Amino acid sequence: MKITILTLFPQMFSGIEHSIIKRARENGKVEISLVDFREYTKDKHKKVDDIPYGGGNGMVIMAEPIVECIEAIDPKHQAHRIFLTPAAPTLTQKRVTQLSQKKNLLILCGHYEGVDQRAIDLCFDETISIGEYVLTGGEIAAMVLVDAVARYVDGVITKGSLDNESHTNGMLEHPQYTRPREYRGMQVPEVLLNGNHKEIEKWKTEQSEKITNFVKLIEKEKS
Ligand code: ADE
């Protein structure tokens, strides 16, 4: 999969230069390029933002550098183009798996108060929010999206690891334990030690239901 990220802050992306994503990039499973769209402004001072029409706080990123940049790097509109903004449908695991099937993604990170809507209307296929809160910019959101999607690209993670994890079948994952058997007086549940696979599976299902119902209850209380 090829992922192109349009950002004014490419230095922020060291977060996806480690661990599993690093290996996926080295193995050629995921190719990530960062494009600083400031380079596409025609302004001699490389200005990319201006005050909002109609008044309001902060600055708005102008349409021109974004549109010029996209026309230069994806002239045939081969990439599925995503604009990251809090004013959008929230990312789900289902959408993550769907996006992992795309060969080519282009992601725009907004910053400041927003982006001139005409750039979005002209160039983008989809808007996504990573959650019901506002970040200072789309960079961290882009890292979240790339990390979540890259895990599902074929060959990035062993298949089995993706099967029973949280959010895949509407259930959350059971707790995990590793050595030692006792830590600060707390024991690993006996059932995990007895080698009875049927009982272990039953325990995992029960625990999974328990945590799922607990989280649902908390979510319900919040709304
Ligand atoms: N930019 C700022 N906040 C965001 C959010 N919650 N999701 C996506 N992009 C954002």
PDB file of C-alpha atoms and ligand atoms in Angstrom:
ATOM      1  CA  MET A   1       0.000   0.000   0.000  1.00  0.00           C
ATOM      2  CA  LYS A   2       1.169   3.486  -0.834  1.00  0.00           C
ATOM      3  CA  ILE A   3       0.254   6.282   1.599  1.00  0.00           C
ATOM      4  CA  THR A   4       0.966   9.937   0.905  1.00  0.00           C
ATOM      5  CA  ILE A   5       0.526  12.395   3.756  1.00  0.00           C
ATOM      6  CA  LEU A   6       0.165  16.115   3.069  1.00  0.00           C
ATOM      7  CA  THR A   7       1.300  18.122   6.074  1.00  0.00           C
ATOM      8  CA  LEU A   8       2.896  21.401   7.104  1.00  0.00           C
ATOM      9  CA  PHE A   9       4.796  19.524   9.859  1.00  0.00           C
ATOM     10  CA  PRO A  10       6.568  16.482   8.367  1.00  0.00           C
ATOM     11  CA  GLN A  11       8.968  16.395  11.356  1.00  0.00           C
ATOM     12  CA  MET A  12       6.062  15.245  13.556  1.00  0.00           C
ATOM     13  CA  PHE A  13       5.884  11.855  11.835  1.00  0.00           C
ATOM     14  CA  SER A  14       8.735  10.198  13.748  1.00  0.00           C
ATOM     15  CA  GLY A  15       5.894   8.403  15.567  1.00  0.00           C
ATOM     16  CA  ILE A  16       5.510   6.003  12.631  1.00  0.00           C
ATOM     17  CA  GLU A  17       9.211   5.233  12.208  1.00  0.00           C
ATOM     18  CA  HIS A  18       9.334   2.480  14.820  1.00  0.00           C
ATOM     19  CA  SER A  19       8.290  -1.058  15.645  1.00  0.00           C
ATOM     20  CA  ILE A  20       5.777  -2.818  13.374  1.00  0.00           C
ATOM     21  CA  ILE A  21       5.242   0.129  11.028  1.00  0.00           C
ATOM     22  CA  LYS A  22       8.994   0.518  10.620  1.00  0.00           C
ATOM     23  CA  ARG A  23       9.259  -3.161   9.610  1.00  0.00           C
ATOM     24  CA  ALA A  24       6.279  -2.848   7.248  1.00  0.00           C
ATOM     25  CA  ARG A  25       8.008   0.085   5.546  1.00  0.00           C
ATOM     26  CA  GLU A  26      11.340  -1.748   5.347  1.00  0.00           C
ATOM     27  CA  ASN A  27       9.649  -4.856   3.882  1.00  0.00           C
ATOM     28  CA  GLY A  28       7.948  -2.715   1.268  1.00  0.00           C
ATOM     29  CA  LYS A  29       4.443  -3.662   2.472  1.00  0.00           C
ATOM     30  CA  VAL A  30       3.662  -0.035   3.223  1.00  0.00           C
ATOM     31  CA  GLU A  31       5.272   2.931   1.517  1.00  0.00           C
ATOM     32  CA  ILE A  32       4.737   6.243   3.296  1.00  0.00           C
ATOM     33  CA  SER A  33       5.704   9.578   1.797  1.00  0.00           C
ATOM     34  CA  LEU A  34       5.403  12.921   3.492  1.00  0.00           C
ATOM     35  CA  VAL A  35       4.714  15.973   1.375  1.00  0.00           C
ATOM     36  CA  ASP A  36       5.042  19.476   2.778  1.00  0.00           C
ATOM     37  CA  PHE A  37       2.372  21.333   0.814  1.00  0.00           C
ATOM     38  CA  ARG A  38       3.898  24.677   1.804  1.00  0.00           C
ATOM     39  CA  GLU A  39       6.226  24.004  -1.136  1.00  0.00           C
ATOM     40  CA  TYR A  40       3.239  24.410  -3.487  1.00  0.00           C
ATOM     41  CA  THR A  41       2.243  27.944  -2.551  1.00  0.00           C
ATOM     42  CA  LYS A  42       2.871  30.627  -5.144  1.00  0.00           C
ATOM     43  CA  ASP A  43       3.320  33.217  -2.401  1.00  0.00           C
ATOM     44  CA  LYS A  44       6.903  34.464  -2.251  1.00  0.00           C
ATOM     45  CA  HIS A  45       6.893  34.305   1.556  1.00  0.00           C
ATOM     46  CA  LYS A  46       5.510  30.738   1.441  1.00  0.00           C
ATOM     47  CA  LYS A  47       2.381  31.866   3.276  1.00  0.00           C
ATOM     48  CA  VAL A  48      -0.280  29.132   3.340  1.00  0.00           C
ATOM     49  CA  ASP A  49      -2.963  30.610   5.594  1.00  0.00           C
ATOM     50  CA  ASP A  50      -5.120  33.701   5.929  1.00  0.00           C
ATOM     51  CA  ILE A  51      -7.876  35.135   8.113  1.00  0.00           C
ATOM     52  CA  PRO A  52     -11.349  33.581   7.757  1.00  0.00           C
ATOM     53  CA  TYR A  53     -14.040  35.284   5.689  1.00  0.00           C
ATOM     54  CA  GLY A  54     -16.973  36.210   7.921  1.00  0.00           C
ATOM     55  CA  GLY A  55     -14.694  36.710  10.906  1.00  0.00           C
ATOM     56  CA  GLY A  56     -13.718  34.296  13.647  1.00  0.00           C
ATOM     57  CA  ASN A  57     -10.634  33.167  15.461  1.00  0.00           C
ATOM     58  CA  GLY A  58      -7.387  31.929  14.003  1.00  0.00           C
ATOM     59  CA  MET A  59      -6.206  31.314  10.498  1.00  0.00           C
ATOM     60  CA  VAL A  60      -7.525  29.150   7.667  1.00  0.00           C
ATOM     61  CA  ILE A  61      -5.305  27.210   5.254  1.00  0.00           C
ATOM     62  CA  MET A  62      -5.814  28.511   1.727  1.00  0.00           C
ATOM     63  CA  ALA A  63      -7.125  26.238  -1.043  1.00  0.00           C
ATOM     64  CA  GLU A  64      -4.340  26.952  -3.524  1.00  0.00           C
ATOM     65  CA  PRO A  65      -1.330  25.167  -1.989  1.00  0.00           C
ATOM     66  CA  ILE A  66      -3.423  22.074  -1.285  1.00  0.00           C
ATOM     67  CA  VAL A  67      -5.050  21.895  -4.724  1.00  0.00           C
ATOM     68  CA  GLU A  68      -1.767  22.622  -6.546  1.00  0.00           C
ATOM     69  CA  CYS A  69       0.017  19.988  -4.487  1.00  0.00           C
ATOM     70  CA  ILE A  70      -2.617  17.297  -5.116  1.00  0.00           C
ATOM     71  CA  GLU A  71      -2.784  18.063  -8.828  1.00  0.00           C
ATOM     72  CA  ALA A  72       0.999  17.696  -9.008  1.00  0.00           C
ATOM     73  CA  ILE A  73       1.361  14.468  -7.029  1.00  0.00           C
ATOM     74  CA  ASP A  74      -1.874  12.640  -7.947  1.00  0.00           C
ATOM     75  CA  PRO A  75      -2.876  14.085 -11.351  1.00  0.00           C
ATOM     76  CA  LYS A  76      -5.037  11.096 -12.337  1.00  0.00           C
ATOM     77  CA  HIS A  77      -6.797  10.848  -8.979  1.00  0.00           C
ATOM     78  CA  GLN A  78      -5.503   7.341  -8.345  1.00  0.00           C
ATOM     79  CA  ALA A  79      -5.392   7.707  -4.561  1.00  0.00           C
ATOM     80  CA  HIS A  80      -8.376   7.513  -2.238  1.00  0.00           C
ATOM     81  CA  ARG A  81      -8.197  10.978  -0.708  1.00  0.00           C
ATOM     82  CA  ILE A  82      -9.011  11.567   2.958  1.00  0.00           C
ATOM     83  CA  PHE A  83      -9.215  14.876   4.810  1.00  0.00           C
ATOM     84  CA  LEU A  84      -8.749  14.532   8.578  1.00  0.00           C
ATOM     85  CA  THR A  85     -10.947  16.867  10.599  1.00  0.00           C
ATOM     86  CA  PRO A  86     -12.951  16.707  13.833  1.00  0.00           C
ATOM     87  CA  ALA A  87     -16.024  17.745  11.771  1.00  0.00           C
ATOM     88  CA  ALA A  88     -16.452  14.321  10.179  1.00  0.00           C
ATOM     89  CA  PRO A  89     -17.732  10.776  10.768  1.00  0.00           C
ATOM     90  CA  THR A  90     -15.678   8.961  13.411  1.00  0.00           C
ATOM     91  CA  LEU A  91     -13.208   6.265  12.374  1.00  0.00           C
ATOM     92  CA  THR A  92     -14.280   2.702  13.180  1.00  0.00           C
ATOM     93  CA  GLN A  93     -12.486  -0.628  12.975  1.00  0.00           C
ATOM     94  CA  LYS A  94     -14.817  -1.560  10.093  1.00  0.00           C
ATOM     95  CA  ARG A  95     -13.731   1.506   8.109  1.00  0.00           C
ATOM     96  CA  VAL A  96     -10.087   0.735   8.978  1.00  0.00           C
ATOM     97  CA  THR A  97     -10.342  -2.745   7.410  1.00  0.00           C
ATOM     98  CA  GLN A  98     -12.090  -1.327   4.330  1.00  0.00           C
ATOM     99  CA  LEU A  99      -9.388   1.314   3.876  1.00  0.00           C
ATOM    100  CA  SER A 100      -6.666  -1.339   4.209  1.00  0.00           C
ATOM    101  CA  GLN A 101      -7.904  -2.819   0.904  1.00  0.00           C
ATOM    102  CA  LYS A 102      -7.041   0.376  -1.004  1.00  0.00           C
ATOM    103  CA  LYS A 103      -3.778   0.412  -2.937  1.00  0.00           C
ATOM    104  CA  ASN A 104      -3.202   4.105  -2.611  1.00  0.00           C
ATOM    105  CA  LEU A 105      -4.248   6.575   0.112  1.00  0.00           C
ATOM    106  CA  LEU A 106      -3.678  10.303   0.250  1.00  0.00           C
ATOM    107  CA  ILE A 107      -4.242  11.970   3.629  1.00  0.00           C
ATOM    108  CA  LEU A 108      -4.444  15.702   4.287  1.00  0.00           C
ATOM    109  CA  CYS A 109      -3.654  16.977   7.772  1.00  0.00           C
ATOM    110  CA  GLY A 110      -5.385  20.243   8.574  1.00  0.00           C
ATOM    111  CA  HIS A 111      -3.937  22.730  11.032  1.00  0.00           C
ATOM    112  CA  TYR A 112      -4.915  26.037  12.635  1.00  0.00           C
ATOM    113  CA  GLU A 113      -8.661  26.756  12.455  1.00  0.00           C
ATOM    114  CA  GLY A 114      -9.264  24.696   9.341  1.00  0.00           C
ATOM    115  CA  VAL A 115      -8.928  24.441   5.584  1.00  0.00           C
ATOM    116  CA  ASP A 116     -10.726  26.441   2.884  1.00  0.00           C
ATOM    117  CA  GLN A 117     -13.749  24.254   2.084  1.00  0.00           C
ATOM    118  CA  ARG A 118     -13.180  24.621  -1.656  1.00  0.00           C
ATOM    119  CA  ALA A 119      -9.995  22.536  -1.449  1.00  0.00           C
ATOM    120  CA  ILE A 120     -11.974  19.773   0.262  1.00  0.00           C
ATOM    121  CA  ASP A 121     -14.874  19.966  -2.208  1.00  0.00           C
ATOM    122  CA  LEU A 122     -12.524  19.966  -5.198  1.00  0.00           C
ATOM    123  CA  CYS A 123     -10.113  17.221  -4.207  1.00  0.00           C
ATOM    124  CA  PHE A 124     -11.324  14.853  -1.490  1.00  0.00           C
ATOM    125  CA  ASP A 125     -13.283  11.590  -1.421  1.00  0.00           C
ATOM    126  CA  GLU A 126     -13.894  11.324   2.297  1.00  0.00           C
ATOM    127  CA  THR A 127     -13.542  13.153   5.622  1.00  0.00           C
ATOM    128  CA  ILE A 128     -12.625  11.273   8.808  1.00  0.00           C
ATOM    129  CA  SER A 129     -12.393  12.221  12.484  1.00  0.00           C
ATOM    130  CA  ILE A 130     -10.433   9.950  14.829  1.00  0.00           C
ATOM    131  CA  GLY A 131     -12.656  10.784  17.801  1.00  0.00           C
ATOM    132  CA  GLU A 132     -14.930  13.286  19.484  1.00  0.00           C
ATOM    133  CA  TYR A 133     -12.232  15.706  20.598  1.00  0.00           C
ATOM    134  CA  VAL A 134     -10.177  18.399  18.886  1.00  0.00           C
ATOM    135  CA  LEU A 135      -6.437  18.084  18.294  1.00  0.00           C
ATOM    136  CA  THR A 136      -4.145  20.966  17.377  1.00  0.00           C
ATOM    137  CA  GLY A 137      -3.778  19.490  13.909  1.00  0.00           C
ATOM    138  CA  GLY A 138      -4.340  16.431  11.776  1.00  0.00           C
ATOM    139  CA  GLU A 139      -0.792  15.033  12.146  1.00  0.00           C
ATOM    140  CA  ILE A 140      -1.438  12.877  15.193  1.00  0.00           C
ATOM    141  CA  ALA A 141      -4.767  11.822  13.663  1.00  0.00           C
ATOM    142  CA  ALA A 142      -2.897  10.788  10.486  1.00  0.00           C
ATOM    143  CA  MET A 143      -0.466   8.671  12.512  1.00  0.00           C
ATOM    144  CA  VAL A 144      -3.427   6.995  14.229  1.00  0.00           C
ATOM    145  CA  LEU A 145      -5.098   6.293  10.883  1.00  0.00           C
ATOM    146  CA  VAL A 146      -1.896   5.014   9.226  1.00  0.00           C
ATOM    147  CA  ASP A 147      -1.044   2.773  12.169  1.00  0.00           C
ATOM    148  CA  ALA A 148      -4.557   1.303  12.347  1.00  0.00           C
ATOM    149  CA  VAL A 149      -4.779   0.723   8.584  1.00  0.00           C
ATOM    150  CA  ALA A 150      -1.224  -0.579   8.060  1.00  0.00           C
ATOM    151  CA  ARG A 151      -1.805  -3.428  10.561  1.00  0.00           C
ATOM    152  CA  TYR A 152      -4.428  -4.813   8.171  1.00  0.00           C
ATOM    153  CA  VAL A 153      -2.274  -4.681   5.064  1.00  0.00           C
ATOM    154  CA  ASP A 154      -1.431  -8.252   4.020  1.00  0.00           C
ATOM    155  CA  GLY A 155       1.788  -9.491   5.575  1.00  0.00           C
ATOM    156  CA  VAL A 156       2.221  -6.702   8.141  1.00  0.00           C
ATOM    157  CA  ILE A 157       0.935  -8.715  11.120  1.00  0.00           C
ATOM    158  CA  THR A 158       0.456 -12.484  11.458  1.00  0.00           C
ATOM    159  CA  LYS A 159      -3.136 -13.215  10.460  1.00  0.00           C
ATOM    160  CA  GLY A 160      -4.145 -14.906  13.732  1.00  0.00           C
ATOM    161  CA  SER A 161      -3.275 -11.816  15.769  1.00  0.00           C
ATOM    162  CA  LEU A 162      -5.981  -9.828  14.000  1.00  0.00           C
ATOM    163  CA  ASP A 163      -8.740 -12.413  14.505  1.00  0.00           C
ATOM    164  CA  ASN A 164      -9.722 -12.184  18.155  1.00  0.00           C
ATOM    165  CA  GLU A 165      -8.666  -8.683  19.034  1.00  0.00           C
ATOM    166  CA  SER A 166     -10.890  -5.911  20.354  1.00  0.00           C
ATOM    167  CA  HIS A 167     -13.423  -4.322  17.986  1.00  0.00           C
ATOM    168  CA  THR A 168     -13.185  -7.022  15.285  1.00  0.00           C
ATOM    169  CA  ASN A 169     -16.502  -8.768  16.053  1.00  0.00           C
ATOM    170  CA  GLY A 170     -18.194  -6.170  18.238  1.00  0.00           C
ATOM    171  CA  MET A 171     -16.479  -7.658  21.297  1.00  0.00           C
ATOM    172  CA  LEU A 172     -13.527  -6.416  23.344  1.00  0.00           C
ATOM    173  CA  GLU A 173     -10.600  -8.676  24.101  1.00  0.00           C
ATOM    174  CA  HIS A 174     -10.182 -10.651  27.341  1.00  0.00           C
ATOM    175  CA  PRO A 175      -7.301  -9.741  29.715  1.00  0.00           C
ATOM    176  CA  GLN A 176      -3.861 -11.278  29.061  1.00  0.00           C
ATOM    177  CA  TYR A 177      -1.246 -12.621  31.472  1.00  0.00           C
ATOM    178  CA  THR A 178       2.385 -13.684  31.139  1.00  0.00           C
ATOM    179  CA  ARG A 179       5.197 -14.800  33.476  1.00  0.00           C
ATOM    180  CA  PRO A 180       5.637 -14.758  36.429  1.00  0.00           C
ATOM    181  CA  ARG A 181       2.686 -16.731  37.806  1.00  0.00           C
ATOM    182  CA  GLU A 182       2.621 -14.496  40.864  1.00  0.00           C
ATOM    183  CA  TYR A 183       3.332 -10.782  40.826  1.00  0.00           C
ATOM    184  CA  ARG A 184       3.009  -8.650  43.991  1.00  0.00           C
ATOM    185  CA  GLY A 185       0.784 -11.300  45.500  1.00  0.00           C
ATOM    186  CA  MET A 186      -1.525 -11.402  42.452  1.00  0.00           C
ATOM    187  CA  GLN A 187      -1.976 -14.787  40.744  1.00  0.00           C
ATOM    188  CA  VAL A 188      -2.542 -15.607  37.091  1.00  0.00           C
ATOM    189  CA  PRO A 189      -6.096 -17.090  36.873  1.00  0.00           C
ATOM    190  CA  GLU A 190      -5.798 -20.836  37.555  1.00  0.00           C
ATOM    191  CA  VAL A 191      -7.802 -21.786  34.457  1.00  0.00           C
ATOM    192  CA  LEU A 192      -5.039 -20.426  32.170  1.00  0.00           C
ATOM    193  CA  LEU A 193      -2.500 -22.788  33.716  1.00  0.00           C
ATOM    194  CA  ASN A 194      -4.325 -26.110  33.539  1.00  0.00           C
ATOM    195  CA  GLY A 195      -3.919 -26.746  29.785  1.00  0.00           C
ATOM    196  CA  ASN A 196      -7.644 -27.495  29.322  1.00  0.00           C
ATOM    197  CA  HIS A 197      -8.301 -25.664  26.058  1.00  0.00           C
ATOM    198  CA  LYS A 198     -12.068 -25.931  26.276  1.00  0.00           C
ATOM    199  CA  GLU A 199     -12.087 -24.338  29.718  1.00  0.00           C
ATOM    200  CA  ILE A 200      -9.591 -21.705  28.614  1.00  0.00           C
ATOM    201  CA  GLU A 201     -11.755 -20.752  25.608  1.00  0.00           C
ATOM    202  CA  LYS A 202     -14.825 -20.588  27.893  1.00  0.00           C
ATOM    203  CA  TRP A 203     -12.951 -18.293  30.298  1.00  0.00           C
ATOM    204  CA  LYS A 204     -11.787 -16.055  27.444  1.00  0.00           C
ATOM    205  CA  THR A 205     -15.335 -15.741  26.085  1.00  0.00           C
ATOM    206  CA  GLU A 206     -16.750 -14.938  29.531  1.00  0.00           C
ATOM    207  CA  GLN A 207     -14.056 -12.339  30.197  1.00  0.00           C
ATOM    208  CA  SER A 208     -14.577 -10.821  26.780  1.00  0.00           C
ATOM    209  CA  GLU A 209     -18.326 -10.498  27.444  1.00  0.00           C
ATOM    210  CA  LYS A 210     -17.626  -9.006  30.853  1.00  0.00           C
ATOM    211  CA  ILE A 211     -15.301  -6.262  29.592  1.00  0.00           C
ATOM    212  CA  THR A 212     -17.591  -5.560  26.592  1.00  0.00           C
ATOM    213  CA  ASN A 213     -20.644  -5.124  28.848  1.00  0.00           C
ATOM    214  CA  PHE A 214     -18.667  -3.014  31.320  1.00  0.00           C
ATOM    215  CA  VAL A 215     -17.489  -0.625  28.584  1.00  0.00           C
ATOM    216  CA  LYS A 216     -21.006  -0.465  27.087  1.00  0.00           C
ATOM    217  CA  LEU A 217     -22.400   0.506  30.487  1.00  0.00           C
ATOM    218  CA  ILE A 218     -19.830   3.282  30.943  1.00  0.00           C
ATOM    219  CA  GLU A 219     -20.528   4.552  27.397  1.00  0.00           C
ATOM    220  CA  LYS A 220     -24.284   4.550  28.113  1.00  0.00           C
ATOM    221  CA  GLU A 221     -23.814   6.526  31.324  1.00  0.00           C
ATOM    222  CA  LYS A 222     -21.821   9.135  29.409  1.00  0.00           C
ATOM    223  CA  SER A 223     -24.541   9.726  26.796  1.00  0.00           C
TER     224      SER A 223
HETATM  225  N1  ADE B   1      -7.822  17.368  13.571  1.00  0.00           N
HETATM  226  C1  ADE B   1      -8.059  17.918  14.769  1.00  0.00           C
HETATM  227  N2  ADE B   1      -8.797  17.120  15.528  1.00  0.00           N
HETATM  228  C2  ADE B   1      -9.037  15.998  14.789  1.00  0.00           C
HETATM  229  C3  ADE B   1      -9.764  14.798  15.029  1.00  0.00           C
HETATM  230  N3  ADE B   1     -10.400  14.569  16.162  1.00  0.00           N
HETATM  231  N4  ADE B   1      -9.790  13.889  14.041  1.00  0.00           N
HETATM  232  C4  ADE B   1      -9.163  14.116  12.878  1.00  0.00           C
HETATM  233  N5  ADE B   1      -8.477  15.224  12.587  1.00  0.00           N
HETATM  234  C5  ADE B   1      -8.409  16.156  13.536  1.00  0.00           C
END
